[in-house]
Tab-separated table of C-alpha atoms in Angstrom:
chain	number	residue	atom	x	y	z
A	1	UNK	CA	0.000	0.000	0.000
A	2	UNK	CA	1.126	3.322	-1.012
A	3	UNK	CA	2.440	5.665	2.122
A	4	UNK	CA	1.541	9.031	1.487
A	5	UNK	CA	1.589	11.820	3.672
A	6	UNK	CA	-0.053	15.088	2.732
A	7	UNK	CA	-0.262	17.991	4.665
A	8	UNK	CA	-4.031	19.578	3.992
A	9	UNK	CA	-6.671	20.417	5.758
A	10	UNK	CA	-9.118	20.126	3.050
A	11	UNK	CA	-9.427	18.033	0.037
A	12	UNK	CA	-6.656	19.854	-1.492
A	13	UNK	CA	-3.233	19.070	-1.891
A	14	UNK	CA	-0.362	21.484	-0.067
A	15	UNK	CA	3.200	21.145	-1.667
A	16	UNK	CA	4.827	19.139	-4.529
A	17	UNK	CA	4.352	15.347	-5.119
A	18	UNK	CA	6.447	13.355	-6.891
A	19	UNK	CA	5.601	9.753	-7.244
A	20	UNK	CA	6.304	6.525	-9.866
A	21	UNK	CA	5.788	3.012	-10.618
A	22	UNK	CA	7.086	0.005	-12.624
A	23	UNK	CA	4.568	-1.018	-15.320
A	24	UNK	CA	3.610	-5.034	-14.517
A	25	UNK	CA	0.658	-7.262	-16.486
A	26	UNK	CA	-2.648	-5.902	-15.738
A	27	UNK	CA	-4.112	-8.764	-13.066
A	28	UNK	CA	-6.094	-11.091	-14.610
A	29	UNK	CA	-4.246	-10.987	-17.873
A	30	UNK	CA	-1.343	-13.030	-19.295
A	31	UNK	CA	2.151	-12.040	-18.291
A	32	UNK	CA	3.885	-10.337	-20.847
A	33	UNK	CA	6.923	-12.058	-22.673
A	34	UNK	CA	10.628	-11.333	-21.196
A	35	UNK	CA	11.850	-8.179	-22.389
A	36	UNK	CA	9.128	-6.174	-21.493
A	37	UNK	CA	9.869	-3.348	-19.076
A	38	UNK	CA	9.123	0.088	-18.134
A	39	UNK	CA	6.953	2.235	-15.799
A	40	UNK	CA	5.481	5.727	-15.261
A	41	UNK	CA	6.448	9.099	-13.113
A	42	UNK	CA	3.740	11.322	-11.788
A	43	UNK	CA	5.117	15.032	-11.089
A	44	UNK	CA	2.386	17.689	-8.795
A	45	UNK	CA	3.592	21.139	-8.872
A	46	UNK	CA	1.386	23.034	-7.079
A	47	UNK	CA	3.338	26.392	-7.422
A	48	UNK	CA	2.720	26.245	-11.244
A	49	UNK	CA	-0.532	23.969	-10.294
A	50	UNK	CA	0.158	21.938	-13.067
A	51	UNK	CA	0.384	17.631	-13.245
A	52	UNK	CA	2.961	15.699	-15.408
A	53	UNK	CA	3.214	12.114	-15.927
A	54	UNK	CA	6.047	10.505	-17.836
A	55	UNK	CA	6.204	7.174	-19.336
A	56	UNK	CA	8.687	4.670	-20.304
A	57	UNK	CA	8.708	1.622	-22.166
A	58	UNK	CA	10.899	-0.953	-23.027
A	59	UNK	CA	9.612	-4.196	-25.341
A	60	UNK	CA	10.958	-6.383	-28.079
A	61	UNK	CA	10.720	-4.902	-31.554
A	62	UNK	CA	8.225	-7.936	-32.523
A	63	UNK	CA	5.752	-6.991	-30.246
A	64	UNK	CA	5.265	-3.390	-31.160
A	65	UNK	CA	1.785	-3.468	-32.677
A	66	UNK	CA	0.768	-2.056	-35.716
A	67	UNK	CA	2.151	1.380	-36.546
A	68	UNK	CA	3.835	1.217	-33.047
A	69	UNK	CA	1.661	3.746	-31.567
A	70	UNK	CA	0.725	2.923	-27.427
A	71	UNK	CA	-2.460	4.890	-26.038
A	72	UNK	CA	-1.449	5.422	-22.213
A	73	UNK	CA	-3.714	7.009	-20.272
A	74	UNK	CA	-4.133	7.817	-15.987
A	75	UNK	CA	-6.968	5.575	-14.590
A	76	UNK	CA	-8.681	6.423	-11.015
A	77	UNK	CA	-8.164	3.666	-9.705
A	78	UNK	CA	-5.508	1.434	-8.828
A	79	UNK	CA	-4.108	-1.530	-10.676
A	80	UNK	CA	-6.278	-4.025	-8.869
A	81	UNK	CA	-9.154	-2.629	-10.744
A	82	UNK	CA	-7.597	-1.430	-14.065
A	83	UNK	CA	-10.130	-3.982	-16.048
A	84	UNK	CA	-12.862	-1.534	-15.341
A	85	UNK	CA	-11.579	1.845	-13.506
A	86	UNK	CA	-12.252	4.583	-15.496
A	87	UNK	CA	-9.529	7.408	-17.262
A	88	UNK	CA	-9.236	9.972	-14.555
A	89	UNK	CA	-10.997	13.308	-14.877
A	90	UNK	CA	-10.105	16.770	-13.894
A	91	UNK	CA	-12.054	17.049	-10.300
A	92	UNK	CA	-14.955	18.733	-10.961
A	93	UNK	CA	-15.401	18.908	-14.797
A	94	UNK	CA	-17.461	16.504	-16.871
A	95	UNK	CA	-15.055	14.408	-18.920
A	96	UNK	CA	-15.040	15.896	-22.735
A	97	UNK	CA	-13.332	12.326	-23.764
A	98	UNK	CA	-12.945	12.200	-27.655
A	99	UNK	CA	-10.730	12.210	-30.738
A	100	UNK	CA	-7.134	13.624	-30.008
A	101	UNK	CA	-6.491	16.198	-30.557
A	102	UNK	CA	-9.802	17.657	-29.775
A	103	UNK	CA	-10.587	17.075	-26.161
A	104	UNK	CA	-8.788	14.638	-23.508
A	105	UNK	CA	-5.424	17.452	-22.852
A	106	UNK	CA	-8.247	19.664	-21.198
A	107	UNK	CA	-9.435	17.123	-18.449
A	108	UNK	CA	-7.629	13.919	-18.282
A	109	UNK	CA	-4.055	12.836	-18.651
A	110	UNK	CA	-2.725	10.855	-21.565
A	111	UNK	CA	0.933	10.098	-21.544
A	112	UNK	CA	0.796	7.874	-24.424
A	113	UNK	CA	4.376	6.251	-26.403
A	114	UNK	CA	5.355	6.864	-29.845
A	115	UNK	CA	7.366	4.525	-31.451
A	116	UNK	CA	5.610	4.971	-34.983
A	117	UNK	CA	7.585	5.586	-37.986
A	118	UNK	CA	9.727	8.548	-38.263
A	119	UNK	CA	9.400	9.462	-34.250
A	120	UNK	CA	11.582	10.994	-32.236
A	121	UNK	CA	10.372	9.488	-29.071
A	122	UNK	CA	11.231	6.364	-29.750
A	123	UNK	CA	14.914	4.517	-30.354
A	124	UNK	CA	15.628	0.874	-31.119
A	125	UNK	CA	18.546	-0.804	-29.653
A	126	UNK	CA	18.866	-4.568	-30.930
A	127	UNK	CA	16.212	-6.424	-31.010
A	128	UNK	CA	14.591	-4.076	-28.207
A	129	UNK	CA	12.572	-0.458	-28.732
A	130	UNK	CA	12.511	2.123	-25.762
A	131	UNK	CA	10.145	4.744	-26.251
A	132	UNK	CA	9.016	7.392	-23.905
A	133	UNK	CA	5.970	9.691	-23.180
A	134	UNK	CA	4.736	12.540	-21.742
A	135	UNK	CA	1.674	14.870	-20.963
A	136	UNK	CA	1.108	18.112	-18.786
A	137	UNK	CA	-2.640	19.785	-17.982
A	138	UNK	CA	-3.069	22.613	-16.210
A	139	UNK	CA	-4.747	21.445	-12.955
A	140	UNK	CA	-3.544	19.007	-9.932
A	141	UNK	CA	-5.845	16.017	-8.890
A	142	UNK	CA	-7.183	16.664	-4.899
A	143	UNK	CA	-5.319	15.268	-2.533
A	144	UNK	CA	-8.091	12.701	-1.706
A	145	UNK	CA	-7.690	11.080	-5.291
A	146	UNK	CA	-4.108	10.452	-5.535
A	147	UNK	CA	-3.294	7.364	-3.439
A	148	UNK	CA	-5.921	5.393	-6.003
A	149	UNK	CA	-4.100	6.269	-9.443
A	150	UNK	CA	-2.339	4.994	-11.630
A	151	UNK	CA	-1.055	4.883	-15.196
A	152	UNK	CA	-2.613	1.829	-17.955
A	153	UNK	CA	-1.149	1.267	-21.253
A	154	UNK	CA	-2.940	-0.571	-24.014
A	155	UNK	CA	-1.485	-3.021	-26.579
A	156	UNK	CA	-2.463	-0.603	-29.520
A	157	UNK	CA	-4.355	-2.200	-32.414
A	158	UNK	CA	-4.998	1.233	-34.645
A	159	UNK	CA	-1.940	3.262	-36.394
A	160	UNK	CA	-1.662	6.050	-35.134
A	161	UNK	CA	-4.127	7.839	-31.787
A	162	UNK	CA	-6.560	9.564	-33.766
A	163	UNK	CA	-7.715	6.655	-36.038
A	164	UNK	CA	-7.054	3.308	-34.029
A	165	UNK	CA	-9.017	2.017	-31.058
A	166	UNK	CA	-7.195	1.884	-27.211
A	167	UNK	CA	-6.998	-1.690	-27.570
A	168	UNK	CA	-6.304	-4.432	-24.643
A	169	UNK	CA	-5.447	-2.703	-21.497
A	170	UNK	CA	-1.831	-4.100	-21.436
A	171	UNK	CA	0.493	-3.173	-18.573
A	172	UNK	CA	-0.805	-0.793	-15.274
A	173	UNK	CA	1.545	1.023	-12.637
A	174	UNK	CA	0.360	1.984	-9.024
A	175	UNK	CA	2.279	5.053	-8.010
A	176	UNK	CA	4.520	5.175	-5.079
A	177	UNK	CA	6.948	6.795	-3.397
A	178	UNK	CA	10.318	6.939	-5.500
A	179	UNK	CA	13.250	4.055	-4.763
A	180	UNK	CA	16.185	4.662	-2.818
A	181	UNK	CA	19.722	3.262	-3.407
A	182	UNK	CA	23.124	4.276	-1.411
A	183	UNK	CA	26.697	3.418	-0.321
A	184	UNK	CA	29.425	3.870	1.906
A	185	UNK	CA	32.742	5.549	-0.278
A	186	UNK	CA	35.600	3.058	0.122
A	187	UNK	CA	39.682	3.528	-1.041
A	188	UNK	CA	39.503	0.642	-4.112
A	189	UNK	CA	42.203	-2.200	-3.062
A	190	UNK	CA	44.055	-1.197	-6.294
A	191	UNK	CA	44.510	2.193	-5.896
A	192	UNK	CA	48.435	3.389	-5.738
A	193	UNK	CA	48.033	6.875	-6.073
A	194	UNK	CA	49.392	9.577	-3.932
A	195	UNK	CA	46.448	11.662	-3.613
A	196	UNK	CA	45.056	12.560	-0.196
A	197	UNK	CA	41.152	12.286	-1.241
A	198	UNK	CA	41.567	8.412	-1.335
A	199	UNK	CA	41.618	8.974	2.430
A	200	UNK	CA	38.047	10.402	2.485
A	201	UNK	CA	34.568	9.308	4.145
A	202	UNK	CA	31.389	9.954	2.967
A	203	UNK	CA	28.126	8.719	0.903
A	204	UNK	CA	25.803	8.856	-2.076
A	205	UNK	CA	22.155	8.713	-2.143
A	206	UNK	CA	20.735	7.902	-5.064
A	207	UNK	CA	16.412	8.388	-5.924
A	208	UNK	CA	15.520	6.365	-9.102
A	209	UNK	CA	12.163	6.408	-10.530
A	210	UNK	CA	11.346	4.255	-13.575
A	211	UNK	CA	12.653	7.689	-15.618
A	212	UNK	CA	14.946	9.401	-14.249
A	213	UNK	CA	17.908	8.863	-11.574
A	214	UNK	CA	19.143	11.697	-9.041
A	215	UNK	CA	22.455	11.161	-6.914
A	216	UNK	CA	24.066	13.361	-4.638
A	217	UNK	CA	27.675	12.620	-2.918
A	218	UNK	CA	28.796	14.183	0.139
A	219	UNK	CA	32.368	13.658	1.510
A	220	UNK	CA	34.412	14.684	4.351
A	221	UNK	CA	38.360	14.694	4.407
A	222	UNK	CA	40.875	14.211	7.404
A	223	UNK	CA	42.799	17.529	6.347
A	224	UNK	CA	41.099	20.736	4.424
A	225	UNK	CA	42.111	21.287	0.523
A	226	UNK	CA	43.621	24.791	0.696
A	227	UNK	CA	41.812	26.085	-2.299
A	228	UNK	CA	38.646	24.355	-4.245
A	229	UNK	CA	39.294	21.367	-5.595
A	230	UNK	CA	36.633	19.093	-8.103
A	231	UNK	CA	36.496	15.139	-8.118
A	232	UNK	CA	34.947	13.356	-11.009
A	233	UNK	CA	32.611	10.648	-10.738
A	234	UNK	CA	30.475	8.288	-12.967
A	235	UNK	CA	28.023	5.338	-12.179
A	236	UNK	CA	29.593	2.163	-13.444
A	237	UNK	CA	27.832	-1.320	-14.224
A	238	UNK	CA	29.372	-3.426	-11.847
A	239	UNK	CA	29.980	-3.813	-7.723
A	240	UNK	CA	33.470	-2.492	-6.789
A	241	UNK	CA	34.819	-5.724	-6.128
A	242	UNK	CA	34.730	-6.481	-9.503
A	243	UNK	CA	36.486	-5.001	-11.708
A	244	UNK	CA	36.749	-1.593	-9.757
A	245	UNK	CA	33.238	-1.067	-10.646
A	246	UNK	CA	33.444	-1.935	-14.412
A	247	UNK	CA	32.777	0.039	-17.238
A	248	UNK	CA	30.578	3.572	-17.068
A	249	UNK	CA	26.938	2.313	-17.283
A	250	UNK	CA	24.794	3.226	-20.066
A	251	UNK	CA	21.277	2.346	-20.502
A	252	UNK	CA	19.763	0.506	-23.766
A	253	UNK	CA	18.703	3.688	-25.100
A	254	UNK	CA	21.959	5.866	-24.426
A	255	UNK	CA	24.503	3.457	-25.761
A	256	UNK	CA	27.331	5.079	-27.901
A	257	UNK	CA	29.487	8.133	-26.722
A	258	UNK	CA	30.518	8.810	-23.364
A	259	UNK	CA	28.977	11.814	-22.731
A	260	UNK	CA	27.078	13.296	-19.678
A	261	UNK	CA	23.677	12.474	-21.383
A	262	UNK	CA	24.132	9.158	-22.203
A	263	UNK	CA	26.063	8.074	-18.597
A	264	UNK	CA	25.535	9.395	-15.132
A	265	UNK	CA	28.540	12.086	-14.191
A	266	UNK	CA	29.035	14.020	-11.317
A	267	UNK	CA	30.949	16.734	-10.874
A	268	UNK	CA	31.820	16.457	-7.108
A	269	UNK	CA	33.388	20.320	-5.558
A	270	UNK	CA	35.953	20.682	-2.634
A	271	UNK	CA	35.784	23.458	0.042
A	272	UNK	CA	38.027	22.707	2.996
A	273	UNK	CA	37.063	19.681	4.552
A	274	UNK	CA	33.584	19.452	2.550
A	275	UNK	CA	32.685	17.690	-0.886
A	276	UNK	CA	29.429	17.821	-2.061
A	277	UNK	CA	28.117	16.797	-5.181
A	278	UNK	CA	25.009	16.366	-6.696
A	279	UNK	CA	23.775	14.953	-10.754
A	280	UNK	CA	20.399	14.205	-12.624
A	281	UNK	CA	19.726	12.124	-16.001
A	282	UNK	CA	16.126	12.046	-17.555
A	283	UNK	CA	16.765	8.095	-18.125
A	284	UNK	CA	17.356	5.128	-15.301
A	285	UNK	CA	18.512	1.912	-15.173
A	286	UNK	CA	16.234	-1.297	-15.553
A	287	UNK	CA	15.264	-3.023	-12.427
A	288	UNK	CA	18.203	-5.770	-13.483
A	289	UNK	CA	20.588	-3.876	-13.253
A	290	UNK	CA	20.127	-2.352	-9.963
A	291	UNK	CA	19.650	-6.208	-9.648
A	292	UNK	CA	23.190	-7.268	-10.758
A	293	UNK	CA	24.901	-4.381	-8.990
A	294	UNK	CA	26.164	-0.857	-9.640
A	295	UNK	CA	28.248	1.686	-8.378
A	296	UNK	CA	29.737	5.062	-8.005
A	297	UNK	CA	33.589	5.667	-8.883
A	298	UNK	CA	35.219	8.637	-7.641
A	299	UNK	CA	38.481	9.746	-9.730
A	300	UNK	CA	41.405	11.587	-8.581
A	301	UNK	CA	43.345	14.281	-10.586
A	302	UNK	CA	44.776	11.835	-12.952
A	303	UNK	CA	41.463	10.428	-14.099
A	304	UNK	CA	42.934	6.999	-11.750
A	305	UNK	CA	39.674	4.781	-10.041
A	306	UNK	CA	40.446	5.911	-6.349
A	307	UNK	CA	37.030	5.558	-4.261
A	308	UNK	CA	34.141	3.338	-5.142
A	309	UNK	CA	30.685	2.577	-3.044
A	310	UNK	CA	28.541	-0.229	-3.948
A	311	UNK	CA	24.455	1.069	-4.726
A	312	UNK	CA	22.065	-1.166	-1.957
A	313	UNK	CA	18.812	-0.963	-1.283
């Protein structure tokens, strides 16, 4: 069950809300085939009073149906009664459901995926697609509402949204309260340099959502740098122990050039005794490979591995 804790006094919500789940079979229907992965993030900004949901999914190229096109839509109820919970509606506005692009943006939420011909949502990588979504209306669902959503995608029969029917709701996500990973900075056995970081204690937290990934690193050192000083770090594919943490990760979708989009960076600054770092990437790793292990490597002025911490639970 989803722990949420709003602080209202009424039916409406009071500050930001930012919540996300991992897209599993609809109950009642068949599990999907291996390779199928993927969930949703749900973003309340009540300063702008606006509501974004984001979508990701990740399937084998043969099952993208017809024209590749996957109606996604935010349902009022929770998963256990996606087979006949309804699209949810702006609170108190009739729903003006019909053709896009005529009506649904105004009152109900429809972060549907892409991955026709010719978009530029949508990549293929192997065998595999990953294709993402998106929508934003102008109005925040009351407080009361939001522990019962969540996010349905339908196995698209039609080519494109305006012409082809939902189809079989397909794959549902409850939303929850984001995941946490984290890890305790460690000198790597290996490490022969001279510098004097290798000698310092500290952390990274880490929030994933099925979208996005957030870390920040804060260190402390046994004697104060006497001017600013910046440590580079990355998030590698493998536990520190092996390898010294592998090769930088990169998701199925980001695979080529080591840049700061594709792989996680961090840019971690120096003031006296204090480090503190902090990176964000619109993209996150699959549930495996939190699964098989990853990690944080901290480099020192050379570019040598020096500190690593293995990402837990």
């Amino acid at each position: 069950a989803m722990l949420l804790v709003i602080l209202a006094t009424t039916a409406s919500v009071c500050g930001d809300l930012d919540l996300s789940g991992y897209f599993k079979p609809r109950p009642g229907t068949t599990p999907y085939p291996l390779g199928v992965s993927g969930g949703a993030r749900f973003i309340l900004n009540t300063t702008t009073n606006t509501t974004t949901v984001y979508t990701q999914l990740e399937l084998p190229a043969a099952l993208a149906a017809p024209g590749g096109f996957f109606h996604a839509h935010v349902h009022a109820q929770t998963c256990e009664f996606s087979a006949s919970s309804l699209h949810f509606v702006q609170p108190g506005v009739p729903s003006n459901f019909g053709s896009f692009p005529f009506g649904p943006w105004d009152n109900e939420i429809w972060p549907y995926i892409d991955c026709s011909n010719g978009s530029t949502t949508c990549v293929a990588d192997g065998t595999q697609l990953i294709g993402w979504g998106n929508a934003t209306v102008p109005w925040i669902p009351n407080a009361t509402d939001i522990p019962h959503l969540s996010v349905v995608v339908h196995y698209t029969t039609g080519t494109a949204i305006d012409t082809g029917a939902p189809g079989t709701r397909w794959l549902c996500a409850d939303l929850d309260l984001h995941g946490h990973y984290g890890g305790r900075f460690t000198a790597l056995s290996g490490y022969t340099g001279a510098s004097t970081f290798s000698a310092a204690m500290g952390t990274v937290d880490i929030t994933a959502t099925p979208v996005s990934i957030a870390s920040t690193v804060n260190l402390s050192l046994p004697t104060a740098t006497s001017g600013q000083a910046t440590l580079l770090a990355h998030l590698h594919s493998s536990r520190c122990a092996i390898m010294q943490g592998g090769a930088h990760y990169q998701p199925p979708a980001h695979r080529g050039n080591a840049t700061a989009v594709n792989e996680h960076w961090l840019s971690i600054l120096c003031n006296g005794s204090a480090c503190h770092g902090h990176s964000e990437n619109m993209w996150a790793p699959p549930t495996s490979a939190w699964r098989s292990g990853l990690s944080i490597v901290i480099h020192d002025n050379t570019g040598t591995r020096m500190l690593c911490a293995d990402l837990l639970p």
